[in-house]
Amino acid sequence: SSHEHKLNFRKSKEACLSYIQDALLQKQWKRAAEFLTCYVESLEKDYSRELIGPSEMIWRIGTEILWHHSQSSMKEFNCFMEQMKTLGVKRYLKVCLEHVFHLLCNGQIDEAYQNLSLAESWRFGEQTAVQDKEMKLIEAYRGLLDYYRWYKQKNILLEHSEDGFSDLAVEQEMHGYFRKAAVNLKEIIKIPGVWDVFVKCYVDLLEFYGDHNEARQVLNEYAYNSKFPANPNAHVYLYQFLKRQGESKKSLISALKILHDIVPSHELMIDFNTMLQKSKKRKKRRLGLEVIFAALDYAGWKENAKAWSCLARQVKQIVISEKHLDWIKQEWNSRKDWWPAFHFSRYLAKRNWQENKSLSYEKALVAGILLGKDCKYFRYVSHQGCKAQLKRFRMLKKFVNRHNPVYLRISG
Amino acid sequence: MEFPAALFPSYFGAGPPREEGGPAPVAGWGEHGQVLEGGPGRRQAQPAFVPRRGATGERWEATDAAAVPVLLPSAGCWIPSPAPQDILYRSGLCKKLRAGKSGATLDFARQLGHFFVDHPEDAFGSLGQLLHKNFYLGNSKLKVTVSRNSTIRMTALVEDIDRLEARRGCPRQHLASRLRWFSHLCRDWLFEVPLGLLADCLHEELMQQWSNLLFDDSLTGGALAWLPPEDGGTPVGRLVHPGGQAMNHLYFQDVALEELPRARGSPAQFELSGRVRQVAAARVDGEDFVGVRSDYHCGVWRVPGRTGAAPTPLQVIRTDVPASCLTVSPHLPGELSVCTQSGTVYLWSVGTGLQQLRHDPQTMFFRDHSPWRWSDFTAHPRVLSCADRTGLQCLDARAPKKCHFDLFKVGEEAGCQQGERVVLPMYLGRAHPSQYLVTTQFSVYVLDERLPLVPVLKWAHMMKAPPLFAHLMPGNPGRSHQVLLGASRTQELLLLQYRGGSQSACQLAGTPQKLHSIGGCLQHLPTQLPHRQHLLQQRLTAPAAGLAATLQEDGPHKSMLVFQLSEAGDVFCQRLTHKAAQPPAPPSRDEATTAPGSSPLFEAPASSPQGLGAAALRYHRWLRALSRACRESPRHTWHPSLSQRRLFTRRDLQGPAGPSNLQRQMRQRLHQAMQEGGRIQRWEPSAIQPPPLPQTLEPAGGPDPLSARLTAAWAGDWEQWWEERTSFSVAQRQRALRERRRRQKRARGHRSLSASFTSSLTYQSELSELSDAGPPLLSPGRPPILSQEGSPPAGSPAVRSPPTSPVPDEALLSSQSLRCRGIPKERRKTLRDYLSVWAEGPPEPPELPGSQASQLCIPSSQSQLSSASQPRRKRPRMGF
């Protein structure tokens, strides 16, 4: 009966698919390709109402095989992709986009550009609206490629101007690329998402043409619009822009303060700390201490000598001036039950000493002040340092011993 | 800790997932996802683009055609967990009727029937006895007597039931009127437990078993851990795995990393009071901390880094609700996080105890019925992630109520599909301090805590069963990290590679690769007898229970060892070797090796002088040990091992201490004779005062038995003499038995923690006052650190009671002797039955009525497994 036939057909189709899957997962591309030629038959009698139909499967599997098959060529790949585009209207733009990606990764930028332009003009009734997201991406990527062309022209122009003559045609072309790129890039970065590349390029364009207000607005929007994800890069770009613009310390600090609130472990926290330490305001210096303590809470900073030297410097300053010991005390309060095991264990003392002497020096200074001269870390490192007759470490020992009462005040 | 200067573009939406979907068989292939400019040299003439997926990765190739056993199978056969056919309604007719309809039918009636047959005492106990006289079980017709009015003939009822059984599944079945009448009459009062209540309990249990069969999340995380050797030390690591019939023994096995990993020495062994569900390990400051989770207990061990150092149990906690997660902190020594199914998350530090971080029986982002919870550590040692099926949140342990943020949500944020659920979250700290892995049944995500909610990597893994296990092998800076995903039921193993996270954005590298599963070796093994083949297949295709792996670098050669644990307790291993980058992968031997039918594993490689490869030898040894273990097993089924502790009081078992004078003497002589190489012609009386006959067991110095007996008879209390005599011999035997057991135990040399599990400090984890009162105080009397020698009290059950002398003394059965030994009346029959089981030798299993077995033994958990469940493995163990 036809029902049975359908069942059998489905079964053999599934079996074939599982063989292909098996071959793919074992990187047996040749075998997979052979099975795929059999599987193509399933297109003829497509009874399935599943979300991923056979045509999509063939596209995905075929692409994967062609990526890896030893005998495949770019020409074959392009040919296959063109066929796949015609095979399914529902994912036409997605296939286009993937095709473009492959071309880009293989350095065929011009072909990719052509494909993007073609895809951009694709219209297919309702389907165009359904695939709106892909369409926006296609436009954005074309904008990106336009940007790269603009960039190239700009460099040519800059070289020429150094040589002392201007090329009007090149300049015209460059402005043309700018317009094309700007239109498309502007569109995509309005939609919530992660658009680091597009934002960077767009801001670069704007800055070149002196539209700083627009650039600032774009970056502010990208960083502070609550519909966008909390992307640390958005704040970094804003900070870098402000820095380029020569903005006041205050606005730089406020930009970094927000980054600190989102990602206390960001690498810019070192800059932030140095900036704050230099400040004359007590509040700012206080914040600086907080920032560096918070950064060192993270496992990724454990062995960051720079961060430890920042902390050591500030702690040393406070101890010498004997003012604001309560700052240290407050920071230390929420950490004293786990920092000793996390940072100042004997095991770490040994390892840090072996791997990075200056790190162990900074850490020993902090440990000596926070935990007193009897702490394991300080004792081990200062002992090793004195044994190795390093002057620095002898000074360190003296310093900590002299300021040991501080420890009592902090821990008390 | 750098953050990539630019991330791959992606849309960001909020709200519930919009994409419809389901398991898509090929969804992971053929997509680059996105591209990003980020070639090695930036700003060249042409921008260089890199794809999110599809970049070239490292090449790993399996050295053998199948996974190879690492350890020999343990003695004693494995008890498979219930299979679908055990609890599903199966009937040819029914199947046809239901063809096309989805959904399984649980065979409720059969299970209830099993219960009535297996536990008649519990089901009908008192009324059964009362009605004893009114039920006539004979075949002949009832005579017209007085009893006619008050007796019914059960045979007819049974016939009716049989007939009904035969017509089972028939759509037009009618209940026999007699049955209906009988059940109508006595349904309300016949049962010891009200039938409705019983049925509810049974149904609940059945549903539970069935949902476990569909997806058992208690195994999440896996029960296998690899403690790598210390840097620069000898290549001897340690495998931590559960074993034993009930998987309640924890082993720390030294394993030497040779061509095939080889077990070295005997493992350190601990007996736990529950099935081990998860083993988690982390290395802090050169020491390994191993957390072990069973349903109601969690324990932590410390293993010093140097090889050969013994593991030390540190602390045990007990929970009222089953724990669903235990993870070990990679930052601070002796810190763990525990979750229970009631939705509570604790930070557990060995020094200070438990700190409750959250208690919320509801799921976080939307309603989901699963009580499963998970928790892990993050880049900040004081911030823990906690997860349920709907997503992940991070909590600050210093202010868990105030400070938290969402890390992952099943929703549009991560581009999830409808119906997608979190299966396993894992902190990837060793690869990158702020990275996180989340697997769902469809996809695998890599998250960065610095950019919450937006996965930095997403890939549809296409596995047939949800990945319950994952293992990370971090690569050197700039190299790709290897992630292994493992599923339980289908034993799938998938190797993924990814890189990036600090300087560059995260990329999936290379294609995913399927590794050998345990069951895959079946096709390479020599053909067995059908029933053996069946056993072997059952054993090898048991669901996976854990996953561990390690990278081994030996100069230029790099290889990866992957261990897989099955529910049967088998640990298999495979080695993958790293191939230097060969951009165009040549169509090499890989196309041929795994063609079905051929078994390169057992072909003699020409190079090998022994004729067979090391792997094949391993298999031969393993198969031999397995068949030996399984041949032994039937004997256990004939000899139900019973806990004697319940049958006799401790006083009963007290025998004279130490060997008697006579025995000592005899032993000495035997010893002497052996040393001299001479022989003993007869046990001649020695200088002291030997008894005349060797078999008598009276204490030396007493009058000879005959005269004693005559004297007693003369005096008139001959009976008492007999009793004394027999009781003496029984005591003697008991003592010998105990002595032997003690010797065996000592020989096994295992250290048992079962007692410490129960006797250690227990936290009433679900007590609400705990939440605010801070860390609970340790009970002052007990030190928090348990002695590892803490052996159980004398009465604690051993793994299996060794069989006693097969023929019990007849006299032991006499009721007088039992009475005078102070055994209460109601137990005497039990005891007699018990002993007669020994006496009759192995009875046929079908004839050993379940009722008797269950009535006889009041066993410890282990003996229940071996006695009650083993003979009828087809039936699932219901909670009764």
mmCIF file of C-alpha atoms in Angstrom, chain A residues 30-243:
data_model
loop_
_atom_site.group_PDB
_atom_site.id
_atom_site.type_symbol
_atom_site.label_atom_id
_atom_site.label_comp_id
_atom_site.label_asym_id
_atom_site.label_seq_id
_atom_site.Cartn_x
_atom_site.Cartn_y
_atom_site.Cartn_z
ATOM 1 C CA LYS A 30 34.317 10.522 0.758
ATOM 2 C CA ARG A 31 31.951 8.024 2.285
ATOM 3 C CA ALA A 32 29.581 10.780 3.303
ATOM 4 C CA ALA A 33 29.570 12.145 -0.238
ATOM 5 C CA GLU A 34 28.667 8.740 -1.621
ATOM 6 C CA PHE A 35 25.767 8.403 0.745
ATOM 7 C CA LEU A 36 24.656 11.917 0.014
ATOM 8 C CA THR A 37 24.264 11.138 -3.668
ATOM 9 C CA CYS A 38 21.808 8.452 -2.614
ATOM 10 C CA TYR A 39 20.081 10.767 -0.232
ATOM 11 C CA VAL A 40 19.380 13.295 -2.959
ATOM 12 C CA GLU A 41 16.682 10.896 -4.095
ATOM 13 C CA SER A 42 14.658 11.903 -1.092
ATOM 14 C CA LEU A 43 14.015 15.220 -2.743
ATOM 15 C CA GLU A 44 11.812 13.543 -5.260
ATOM 16 C CA LYS A 45 9.367 12.191 -2.787
ATOM 17 C CA ASP A 46 9.410 14.684 -0.035
ATOM 18 C CA TYR A 47 6.571 13.682 2.220
ATOM 19 C CA SER A 48 8.033 15.220 5.300
ATOM 20 C CA ARG A 49 6.466 18.051 7.095
ATOM 21 C CA GLU A 50 9.416 18.474 9.404
ATOM 22 C CA LEU A 51 10.931 21.851 9.959
ATOM 23 C CA ILE A 52 14.177 20.906 8.387
ATOM 24 C CA GLY A 53 13.303 19.324 5.089
ATOM 25 C CA PRO A 54 15.583 17.237 2.916
ATOM 26 C CA SER A 55 16.607 20.209 0.845
ATOM 27 C CA GLU A 56 18.023 21.990 3.848
ATOM 28 C CA MET A 57 19.731 18.803 4.941
ATOM 29 C CA ILE A 58 21.339 18.437 1.551
ATOM 30 C CA TRP A 59 22.498 22.022 1.677
ATOM 31 C CA ARG A 60 24.041 21.611 5.123
ATOM 32 C CA ILE A 61 25.628 18.244 4.542
ATOM 33 C CA GLY A 62 26.810 19.120 1.086
ATOM 34 C CA THR A 63 28.422 22.307 2.296
ATOM 35 C CA GLU A 64 30.192 20.527 5.086
ATOM 36 C CA ILE A 65 31.494 17.858 2.768
ATOM 37 C CA LEU A 66 32.693 20.380 0.218
ATOM 38 C CA TRP A 67 34.529 22.311 2.916
ATOM 39 C CA HIS A 68 36.580 19.318 3.842
ATOM 40 C CA HIS A 69 36.650 17.015 0.865
ATOM 41 C CA SER A 70 40.143 16.734 -0.437
ATOM 42 C CA GLN A 71 39.094 17.000 -4.063
ATOM 43 C CA SER A 72 36.628 19.824 -3.883
ATOM 44 C CA SER A 73 37.354 23.160 -5.460
ATOM 45 C CA MET A 74 35.973 26.621 -5.039
ATOM 46 C CA LYS A 75 34.313 26.391 -8.413
ATOM 47 C CA GLU A 76 32.417 23.299 -7.419
ATOM 48 C CA PHE A 77 31.447 24.907 -4.191
ATOM 49 C CA ASN A 78 30.025 27.963 -5.912
ATOM 50 C CA CYS A 79 28.127 25.777 -8.309
ATOM 51 C CA PHE A 80 26.655 23.763 -5.469
ATOM 52 C CA MET A 81 25.670 26.878 -3.621
ATOM 53 C CA GLU A 82 23.862 28.299 -6.636
ATOM 54 C CA GLN A 83 21.864 25.099 -6.879
ATOM 55 C CA MET A 84 21.044 25.201 -3.224
ATOM 56 C CA LYS A 85 19.795 28.764 -3.520
ATOM 57 C CA THR A 86 17.261 27.704 -6.089
ATOM 58 C CA LEU A 87 16.273 24.672 -4.091
ATOM 59 C CA GLY A 88 14.732 26.507 -1.183
ATOM 60 C CA VAL A 89 13.146 29.911 -1.273
ATOM 61 C CA LYS A 90 12.551 29.826 2.435
ATOM 62 C CA ARG A 91 16.206 30.149 3.237
ATOM 63 C CA TYR A 92 17.475 31.801 0.115
ATOM 64 C CA LEU A 93 19.122 34.656 1.937
ATOM 65 C CA LYS A 94 20.636 32.431 4.552
ATOM 66 C CA VAL A 95 22.287 30.311 1.900
ATOM 67 C CA CYS A 96 23.470 33.488 0.192
ATOM 68 C CA LEU A 97 24.931 34.764 3.420
ATOM 69 C CA GLU A 98 26.724 31.502 4.097
ATOM 70 C CA HIS A 99 28.068 31.480 0.585
ATOM 71 C CA VAL A 100 29.397 34.971 1.117
ATOM 72 C CA PHE A 101 30.988 33.969 4.389
ATOM 73 C CA HIS A 102 32.803 31.164 2.702
ATOM 74 C CA LEU A 103 34.025 33.446 -0.042
ATOM 75 C CA LEU A 104 35.205 35.984 2.511
ATOM 76 C CA CYS A 105 37.065 33.386 4.510
ATOM 77 C CA ASN A 106 38.786 32.273 1.361
ATOM 78 C CA GLY A 107 39.840 35.787 0.551
ATOM 79 C CA GLN A 108 37.535 36.223 -2.442
ATOM 80 C CA ILE A 109 36.306 39.617 -1.382
ATOM 81 C CA ASP A 110 35.143 40.805 -4.782
ATOM 82 C CA GLU A 111 33.097 37.710 -5.488
ATOM 83 C CA ALA A 112 31.594 38.079 -2.072
ATOM 84 C CA TYR A 113 30.702 41.667 -2.835
ATOM 85 C CA GLN A 114 28.984 40.663 -6.036
ATOM 86 C CA ASN A 115 27.015 37.986 -4.275
ATOM 87 C CA LEU A 116 25.946 40.415 -1.599
ATOM 88 C CA SER A 117 24.732 42.934 -4.145
ATOM 89 C CA LEU A 118 22.809 40.226 -5.940
ATOM 90 C CA ALA A 119 21.214 38.992 -2.757
ATOM 91 C CA GLU A 120 20.309 42.507 -1.759
ATOM 92 C CA SER A 121 18.151 42.898 -4.796
ATOM 93 C CA TRP A 122 16.346 39.624 -4.294
ATOM 94 C CA ARG A 123 12.605 40.003 -4.011
ATOM 95 C CA PHE A 124 10.195 37.150 -3.505
ATOM 96 C CA GLY A 125 6.878 38.357 -2.175
ATOM 97 C CA GLU A 126 6.313 37.565 1.444
ATOM 98 C CA GLN A 127 9.546 35.662 1.706
ATOM 99 C CA THR A 128 11.565 38.846 1.558
ATOM 100 C CA ALA A 129 9.820 40.167 4.632
ATOM 101 C CA VAL A 130 10.162 36.882 6.489
ATOM 102 C CA GLN A 131 13.878 36.853 5.891
ATOM 103 C CA ASP A 132 14.280 40.397 7.023
ATOM 104 C CA LYS A 133 16.983 39.604 9.536
ATOM 105 C CA GLU A 134 19.150 37.970 6.928
ATOM 106 C CA MET A 135 18.514 40.835 4.552
ATOM 107 C CA LYS A 136 19.679 43.357 7.126
ATOM 108 C CA LEU A 137 22.824 41.329 7.688
ATOM 109 C CA ILE A 138 23.490 41.111 3.980
ATOM 110 C CA GLU A 139 23.193 44.864 3.729
ATOM 111 C CA ALA A 140 25.408 45.324 6.728
ATOM 112 C CA TYR A 141 28.100 43.055 5.361
ATOM 113 C CA ARG A 142 27.976 44.887 2.078
ATOM 114 C CA GLY A 143 28.365 48.082 4.042
ATOM 115 C CA LEU A 144 31.348 46.555 5.741
ATOM 116 C CA LEU A 145 32.934 45.642 2.445
ATOM 117 C CA ASP A 146 32.217 49.148 1.199
ATOM 118 C CA TYR A 147 33.943 50.433 4.267
ATOM 119 C CA TYR A 148 37.038 48.346 3.495
ATOM 120 C CA ARG A 149 37.053 49.735 -0.037
ATOM 121 C CA TRP A 150 36.733 53.219 1.351
ATOM 122 C CA TYR A 151 39.560 52.499 3.719
ATOM 123 C CA LYS A 152 41.751 51.324 0.885
ATOM 124 C CA GLN A 153 41.009 54.431 -1.163
ATOM 125 C CA LYS A 154 41.669 56.575 1.853
ATOM 126 C CA ASN A 155 45.085 55.056 2.310
ATOM 127 C CA ILE A 156 45.880 55.555 -1.364
ATOM 128 C CA LEU A 157 44.795 59.130 -1.075
ATOM 129 C CA LEU A 158 46.842 59.719 2.029
ATOM 130 C CA GLU A 159 49.920 58.314 0.312
ATOM 131 C CA HIS A 160 49.295 60.513 -2.655
ATOM 132 C CA SER A 161 48.840 63.619 -0.588
ATOM 133 C CA GLU A 162 52.140 62.890 1.049
ATOM 134 C CA ASP A 163 53.592 62.808 -2.397
ATOM 135 C CA GLY A 164 52.025 66.164 -2.966
ATOM 136 C CA PHE A 165 49.367 65.629 -5.599
ATOM 137 C CA SER A 166 45.664 64.911 -5.278
ATOM 138 C CA ASP A 167 43.626 62.503 -7.310
ATOM 139 C CA LEU A 168 40.126 63.697 -7.760
ATOM 140 C CA ALA A 169 38.799 60.466 -9.184
ATOM 141 C CA VAL A 170 40.069 58.457 -6.259
ATOM 142 C CA GLU A 171 38.592 60.946 -3.875
ATOM 143 C CA GLN A 172 35.246 60.818 -5.612
ATOM 144 C CA GLU A 173 35.268 57.063 -5.484
ATOM 145 C CA MET A 174 36.129 57.167 -1.840
ATOM 146 C CA HIS A 175 33.234 59.415 -1.009
ATOM 147 C CA GLY A 176 30.961 57.137 -2.963
ATOM 148 C CA TYR A 177 32.057 54.175 -0.880
ATOM 149 C CA PHE A 178 31.549 56.227 2.235
ATOM 150 C CA ARG A 179 27.951 56.974 1.351
ATOM 151 C CA LYS A 180 27.152 53.366 0.508
ATOM 152 C CA ALA A 181 28.822 52.056 3.642
ATOM 153 C CA ALA A 182 27.336 54.653 5.947
ATOM 154 C CA VAL A 183 23.753 54.012 4.849
ATOM 155 C CA ASN A 184 23.908 50.298 5.430
ATOM 156 C CA LEU A 185 25.960 50.361 8.609
ATOM 157 C CA LYS A 186 23.703 52.947 10.147
ATOM 158 C CA GLU A 187 20.726 50.704 9.614
ATOM 159 C CA ILE A 188 22.018 47.590 11.315
ATOM 160 C CA ILE A 189 23.333 49.278 14.431
ATOM 161 C CA LYS A 190 19.891 50.595 15.224
ATOM 162 C CA ILE A 191 18.665 47.064 15.838
ATOM 163 C CA PRO A 192 19.564 45.567 19.241
ATOM 164 C CA GLY A 193 22.493 43.239 18.903
ATOM 165 C CA VAL A 194 26.228 42.868 19.071
ATOM 166 C CA TRP A 195 27.570 44.928 16.190
ATOM 167 C CA ASP A 196 31.136 45.627 17.287
ATOM 168 C CA VAL A 197 32.622 45.553 13.803
ATOM 169 C CA PHE A 198 29.889 47.629 12.230
ATOM 170 C CA VAL A 199 29.936 50.233 14.976
ATOM 171 C CA LYS A 200 33.688 50.549 14.847
ATOM 172 C CA CYS A 201 33.672 51.018 11.097
ATOM 173 C CA TYR A 202 30.803 53.465 11.158
ATOM 174 C CA VAL A 203 32.434 55.573 13.843
ATOM 175 C CA ASP A 204 35.672 55.537 11.899
ATOM 176 C CA LEU A 205 33.835 56.872 8.872
ATOM 177 C CA LEU A 206 32.097 59.563 10.870
ATOM 178 C CA GLU A 207 35.261 60.645 12.589
ATOM 179 C CA PHE A 208 37.068 60.930 9.322
ATOM 180 C CA TYR A 209 34.416 63.247 8.008
ATOM 181 C CA GLY A 210 34.377 65.186 11.255
ATOM 182 C CA ASP A 211 30.892 64.279 12.347
ATOM 183 C CA HIS A 212 31.859 63.823 15.979
ATOM 184 C CA ASN A 213 28.425 64.492 17.353
ATOM 185 C CA GLU A 214 26.901 61.726 15.317
ATOM 186 C CA ALA A 215 29.751 59.431 16.323
ATOM 187 C CA ARG A 216 29.272 60.240 19.984
ATOM 188 C CA GLN A 217 25.564 59.664 19.680
ATOM 189 C CA VAL A 218 26.058 56.318 18.005
ATOM 190 C CA LEU A 219 28.498 55.187 20.656
ATOM 191 C CA ASN A 220 26.305 56.415 23.487
ATOM 192 C CA GLU A 221 23.363 54.614 22.027
ATOM 193 C CA TYR A 222 25.381 51.439 21.579
ATOM 194 C CA ALA A 223 26.641 51.575 25.138
ATOM 195 C CA TYR A 224 23.666 52.804 27.070
ATOM 196 C CA ASN A 225 20.542 51.649 25.238
ATOM 197 C CA SER A 226 19.006 49.111 27.561
ATOM 198 C CA LYS A 227 17.677 47.062 24.672
ATOM 199 C CA PHE A 228 21.210 46.196 23.710
ATOM 200 C CA PRO A 229 23.122 43.538 25.616
ATOM 201 C CA ALA A 230 25.601 44.713 28.244
ATOM 202 C CA ASN A 231 28.540 44.578 25.885
ATOM 203 C CA PRO A 232 31.797 45.701 27.505
ATOM 204 C CA ASN A 233 33.164 46.606 24.091
ATOM 205 C CA ALA A 234 30.492 49.271 23.688
ATOM 206 C CA HIS A 235 31.913 51.049 26.732
ATOM 207 C CA VAL A 236 35.457 50.494 25.615
ATOM 208 C CA TYR A 237 34.716 52.071 22.228
ATOM 209 C CA LEU A 238 33.093 55.028 23.927
ATOM 210 C CA TYR A 239 36.060 55.434 26.255
ATOM 211 C CA GLN A 240 38.515 55.210 23.401
ATOM 212 C CA PHE A 241 36.504 57.746 21.448
ATOM 213 C CA LEU A 242 36.438 60.148 24.370
ATOM 214 C CA LYS A 243 40.144 59.699 24.817
#
